[in-house]
Amino acid sequence: MCGVAITNDGGLRLTEPEAERHTAFCRLEHLVTWADHDGAWRPGALLDDDDTGEGLGRCVQCGDGLSYGRVLLVRHRGPLRIGDAFCGVEHAAAWASAGGRWRVSGS
Ligand SMILES: [Zn+2]
Ligand SMILES: [Zn+2]
């Protein structure tokens, strides 16, 4: 959780749906810091009522199927919502520390 106020048009939300908790960051690097320090969560799953959080399928980092403990990272960019799923906070942090989806990619 950042100390910075996060508007609906920016920042990132990380949610663990089954634990019904979430947190938010102004930038991706802050997720890494937060995970390193075993950061705090806020109550609430952040998903729409009709969203089970299961639509994203596999961990972006390791490719494993998602099960209990999975987390969703949603980046807000204006009206856009860009979501990625991970098997757990550790892989979300590993992915974030590698630069997330904006890292240089050959594909
Ligand atoms: Zn921040
Ligand atoms: Zn994973």
PDB file of C-alpha atoms and ligand atoms in Angstrom:
ATOM      1  CA  MET A   1       0.000   0.000   0.000  1.00  0.00           C
ATOM      2  CA  CYS A   2       1.440   3.349  -1.034  1.00  0.00           C
ATOM      3  CA  GLY A   3       1.151   6.517   0.951  1.00  0.00           C
ATOM      4  CA  VAL A   4       0.248   8.262  -2.287  1.00  0.00           C
ATOM      5  CA  ALA A   5      -3.394   8.821  -3.151  1.00  0.00           C
ATOM      6  CA  ILE A   6      -4.359   6.696  -6.139  1.00  0.00           C
ATOM      7  CA  THR A   7      -7.048   7.910  -8.490  1.00  0.00           C
ATOM      8  CA  ASN A   8      -9.344   5.715 -10.500  1.00  0.00           C
ATOM      9  CA  ASP A   9      -7.443   6.656 -13.660  1.00  0.00           C
ATOM     10  CA  GLY A  10      -4.059   5.414 -12.594  1.00  0.00           C
ATOM     11  CA  GLY A  11      -2.096   3.149 -10.347  1.00  0.00           C
ATOM     12  CA  LEU A  12      -2.319  -0.561  -9.791  1.00  0.00           C
ATOM     13  CA  ARG A  13      -4.566  -2.732  -7.686  1.00  0.00           C
ATOM     14  CA  LEU A  14      -3.544  -6.103  -6.406  1.00  0.00           C
ATOM     15  CA  THR A  15      -6.267  -8.353  -5.087  1.00  0.00           C
ATOM     16  CA  GLU A  16      -6.404 -11.807  -3.562  1.00  0.00           C
ATOM     17  CA  PRO A  17     -10.028 -12.728  -4.304  1.00  0.00           C
ATOM     18  CA  GLU A  18     -10.456 -15.696  -1.995  1.00  0.00           C
ATOM     19  CA  ALA A  19      -9.004 -13.874   0.955  1.00  0.00           C
ATOM     20  CA  GLU A  20     -11.193 -10.887   0.038  1.00  0.00           C
ATOM     21  CA  ARG A  21      -8.410  -8.415   0.367  1.00  0.00           C
ATOM     22  CA  HIS A  22      -6.566  -5.993  -1.857  1.00  0.00           C
ATOM     23  CA  THR A  23      -3.956  -3.314  -1.897  1.00  0.00           C
ATOM     24  CA  ALA A  24      -2.940  -0.577  -4.310  1.00  0.00           C
ATOM     25  CA  PHE A  25       0.231   0.989  -5.629  1.00  0.00           C
ATOM     26  CA  CYS A  26       1.079   4.128  -7.537  1.00  0.00           C
ATOM     27  CA  ARG A  27       3.693   2.263  -9.564  1.00  0.00           C
ATOM     28  CA  LEU A  28       4.802  -1.264 -10.268  1.00  0.00           C
ATOM     29  CA  GLU A  29       8.090  -1.008  -8.392  1.00  0.00           C
ATOM     30  CA  HIS A  30       6.196  -0.323  -5.215  1.00  0.00           C
ATOM     31  CA  LEU A  31       4.612  -3.748  -5.406  1.00  0.00           C
ATOM     32  CA  VAL A  32       8.108  -5.205  -5.103  1.00  0.00           C
ATOM     33  CA  THR A  33       8.893  -3.115  -2.047  1.00  0.00           C
ATOM     34  CA  TRP A  34       5.550  -3.946  -0.518  1.00  0.00           C
ATOM     35  CA  ALA A  35       6.016  -7.689  -1.013  1.00  0.00           C
ATOM     36  CA  ASP A  36       9.552  -7.524   0.398  1.00  0.00           C
ATOM     37  CA  HIS A  37       8.207  -5.997   3.584  1.00  0.00           C
ATOM     38  CA  ASP A  38       5.194  -8.265   3.914  1.00  0.00           C
ATOM     39  CA  GLY A  39       2.975  -5.277   3.326  1.00  0.00           C
ATOM     40  CA  ALA A  40      -0.520  -4.671   4.594  1.00  0.00           C
ATOM     41  CA  TRP A  41      -3.796  -5.469   2.825  1.00  0.00           C
ATOM     42  CA  ARG A  42      -7.152  -3.795   2.908  1.00  0.00           C
ATOM     43  CA  PRO A  43     -10.399  -5.745   3.139  1.00  0.00           C
ATOM     44  CA  GLY A  44     -12.401  -6.276  -0.049  1.00  0.00           C
ATOM     45  CA  ALA A  45     -11.786  -8.366  -3.160  1.00  0.00           C
ATOM     46  CA  LEU A  46     -12.257  -5.500  -5.650  1.00  0.00           C
ATOM     47  CA  LEU A  47     -13.873  -7.748  -8.232  1.00  0.00           C
ATOM     48  CA  ASP A  48     -17.197  -7.017  -9.832  1.00  0.00           C
ATOM     49  CA  ASP A  49     -19.974  -9.231  -8.576  1.00  0.00           C
ATOM     50  CA  ASP A  50     -20.048 -11.198 -11.812  1.00  0.00           C
ATOM     51  CA  ASP A  51     -16.279 -11.637 -11.938  1.00  0.00           C
ATOM     52  CA  THR A  52     -14.989 -14.760 -10.261  1.00  0.00           C
ATOM     53  CA  GLY A  53     -11.395 -13.785 -10.927  1.00  0.00           C
ATOM     54  CA  GLU A  54     -10.895 -17.087 -12.710  1.00  0.00           C
ATOM     55  CA  GLY A  55     -11.008 -15.784 -16.259  1.00  0.00           C
ATOM     56  CA  LEU A  56      -7.314 -15.152 -16.550  1.00  0.00           C
ATOM     57  CA  GLY A  57      -6.313 -18.793 -16.342  1.00  0.00           C
ATOM     58  CA  ARG A  58      -2.612 -19.038 -15.673  1.00  0.00           C
ATOM     59  CA  CYS A  59       0.161 -17.402 -13.746  1.00  0.00           C
ATOM     60  CA  VAL A  60       1.873 -14.880 -16.008  1.00  0.00           C
ATOM     61  CA  GLN A  61       5.162 -15.570 -14.294  1.00  0.00           C
ATOM     62  CA  CYS A  62       5.401 -19.374 -14.154  1.00  0.00           C
ATOM     63  CA  GLY A  63       2.532 -20.546 -16.367  1.00  0.00           C
ATOM     64  CA  ASP A  64       0.985 -22.717 -13.672  1.00  0.00           C
ATOM     65  CA  GLY A  65      -2.759 -22.954 -13.304  1.00  0.00           C
ATOM     66  CA  LEU A  66      -4.247 -20.725 -10.662  1.00  0.00           C
ATOM     67  CA  SER A  67      -5.581 -22.094  -7.417  1.00  0.00           C
ATOM     68  CA  TYR A  68      -6.106 -20.894  -3.898  1.00  0.00           C
ATOM     69  CA  GLY A  69      -3.835 -17.974  -3.075  1.00  0.00           C
ATOM     70  CA  ARG A  70      -3.888 -16.562  -6.593  1.00  0.00           C
ATOM     71  CA  VAL A  71      -3.723 -12.827  -6.996  1.00  0.00           C
ATOM     72  CA  LEU A  72      -4.812 -10.459  -9.739  1.00  0.00           C
ATOM     73  CA  LEU A  73      -2.966  -7.303 -10.610  1.00  0.00           C
ATOM     74  CA  VAL A  74      -5.018  -4.675 -12.406  1.00  0.00           C
ATOM     75  CA  ARG A  75      -3.392  -1.631 -13.885  1.00  0.00           C
ATOM     76  CA  HIS A  76      -5.605   1.380 -14.414  1.00  0.00           C
ATOM     77  CA  ARG A  77      -4.681   3.616 -17.293  1.00  0.00           C
ATOM     78  CA  GLY A  78      -7.440   6.113 -17.944  1.00  0.00           C
ATOM     79  CA  PRO A  79     -10.512   4.064 -18.854  1.00  0.00           C
ATOM     80  CA  LEU A  80      -8.413   0.958 -19.534  1.00  0.00           C
ATOM     81  CA  ARG A  81      -8.074  -1.941 -17.117  1.00  0.00           C
ATOM     82  CA  ILE A  82      -5.159  -4.227 -17.812  1.00  0.00           C
ATOM     83  CA  GLY A  83      -5.193  -7.404 -15.764  1.00  0.00           C
ATOM     84  CA  ASP A  84      -2.608 -10.067 -15.056  1.00  0.00           C
ATOM     85  CA  ALA A  85      -2.953 -13.080 -12.812  1.00  0.00           C
ATOM     86  CA  PHE A  86      -0.385 -14.822 -10.657  1.00  0.00           C
ATOM     87  CA  CYS A  87      -0.312 -17.987  -8.580  1.00  0.00           C
ATOM     88  CA  GLY A  88       0.663 -15.888  -5.576  1.00  0.00           C
ATOM     89  CA  VAL A  89       2.110 -12.628  -4.320  1.00  0.00           C
ATOM     90  CA  GLU A  90       5.664 -13.911  -4.712  1.00  0.00           C
ATOM     91  CA  HIS A  91       5.268 -14.352  -8.446  1.00  0.00           C
ATOM     92  CA  ALA A  92       3.540 -11.016  -8.822  1.00  0.00           C
ATOM     93  CA  ALA A  93       6.535  -9.428  -7.122  1.00  0.00           C
ATOM     94  CA  ALA A  94       9.015 -11.419  -9.224  1.00  0.00           C
ATOM     95  CA  TRP A  95       7.216 -10.329 -12.375  1.00  0.00           C
ATOM     96  CA  ALA A  96       7.081  -6.724 -11.217  1.00  0.00           C
ATOM     97  CA  SER A  97      10.764  -6.651 -10.348  1.00  0.00           C
ATOM     98  CA  ALA A  98      11.538  -7.904 -13.856  1.00  0.00           C
ATOM     99  CA  GLY A  99       9.647  -4.933 -15.288  1.00  0.00           C
ATOM    100  CA  GLY A 100       6.218  -6.482 -15.761  1.00  0.00           C
ATOM    101  CA  ARG A 101       4.646  -6.706 -19.173  1.00  0.00           C
ATOM    102  CA  TRP A 102       6.604  -3.709 -20.406  1.00  0.00           C
ATOM    103  CA  ARG A 103       9.944  -5.454 -20.234  1.00  0.00           C
ATOM    104  CA  VAL A 104      11.716  -6.009 -23.545  1.00  0.00           C
ATOM    105  CA  SER A 105      10.206  -9.041 -25.167  1.00  0.00           C
ATOM    106  CA  GLY A 106      11.235 -11.007 -28.236  1.00  0.00           C
ATOM    107  CA  SER A 107       7.746 -12.124 -29.050  1.00  0.00           C
TER     108      SER A 107
HETATM  109 ZN    ZN B   1       3.750   4.003  -4.606  1.00  0.00          ZN
HETATM  110 ZN    ZN B   2       3.420 -18.468 -10.632  1.00  0.00          ZN
END
